[in-house]
Tab-separated table of C-alpha atoms in Angstrom:
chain	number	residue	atom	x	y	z
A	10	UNK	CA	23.728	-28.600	26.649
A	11	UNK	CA	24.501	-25.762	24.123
A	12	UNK	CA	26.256	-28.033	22.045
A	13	UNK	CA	24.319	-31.103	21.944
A	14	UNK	CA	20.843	-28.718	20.991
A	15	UNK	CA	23.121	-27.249	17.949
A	16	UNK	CA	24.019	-30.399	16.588
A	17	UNK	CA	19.913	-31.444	17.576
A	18	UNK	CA	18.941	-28.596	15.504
A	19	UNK	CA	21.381	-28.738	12.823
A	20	UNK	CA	20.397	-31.932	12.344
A	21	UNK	CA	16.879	-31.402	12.326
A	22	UNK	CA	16.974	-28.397	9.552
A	23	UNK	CA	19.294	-30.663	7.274
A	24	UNK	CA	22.441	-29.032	7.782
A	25	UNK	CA	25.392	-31.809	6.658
A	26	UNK	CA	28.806	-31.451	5.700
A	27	UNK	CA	28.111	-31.482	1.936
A	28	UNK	CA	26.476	-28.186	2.268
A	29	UNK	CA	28.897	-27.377	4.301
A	30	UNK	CA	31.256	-28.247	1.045
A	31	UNK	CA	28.859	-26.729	-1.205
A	32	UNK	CA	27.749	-23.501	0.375
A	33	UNK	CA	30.152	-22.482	2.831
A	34	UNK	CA	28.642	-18.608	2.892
A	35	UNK	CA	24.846	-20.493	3.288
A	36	UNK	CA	26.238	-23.240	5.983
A	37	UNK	CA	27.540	-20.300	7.817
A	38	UNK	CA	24.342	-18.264	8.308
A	39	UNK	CA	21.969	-20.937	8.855
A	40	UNK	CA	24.502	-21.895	11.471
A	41	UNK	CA	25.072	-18.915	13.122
A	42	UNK	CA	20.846	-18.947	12.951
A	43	UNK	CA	20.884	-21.930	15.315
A	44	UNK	CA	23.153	-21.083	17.584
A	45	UNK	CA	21.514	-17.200	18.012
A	46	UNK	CA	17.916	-19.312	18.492
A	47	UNK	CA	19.840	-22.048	20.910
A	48	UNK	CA	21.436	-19.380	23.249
A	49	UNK	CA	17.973	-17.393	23.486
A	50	UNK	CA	16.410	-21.787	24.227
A	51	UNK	CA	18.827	-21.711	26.884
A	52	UNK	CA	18.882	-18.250	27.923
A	53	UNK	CA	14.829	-18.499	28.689
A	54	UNK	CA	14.905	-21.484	30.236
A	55	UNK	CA	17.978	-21.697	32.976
A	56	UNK	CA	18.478	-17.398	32.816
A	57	UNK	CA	15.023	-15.909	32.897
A	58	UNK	CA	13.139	-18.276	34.427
């Protein structure tokens, strides 16, 4: 589930491999962005509620 909503997201937000090749040090923190908002997604849903 975790996976599959990254790759949802990361999609979404235009996040490819040529920024990935561009802007490693961007690609990285919008990234690590998605998966801090997907784990709190998850966390709300299945944890908390």
């Amino acid at each position: 589930m975790f996976s599959q909503m990254v790759k949802q997201m990361a999609t979404q937000e235009d996040i490819t491999e040529q920024l990935k090749a561009d802007s490693q040090i961007e690609w990285v923190g919008r990234m690590n962005n998605i998966r801090q908002r997907t784990e709190e997604i998850i966390n709300t849903e299945l944890i908390y509620s």
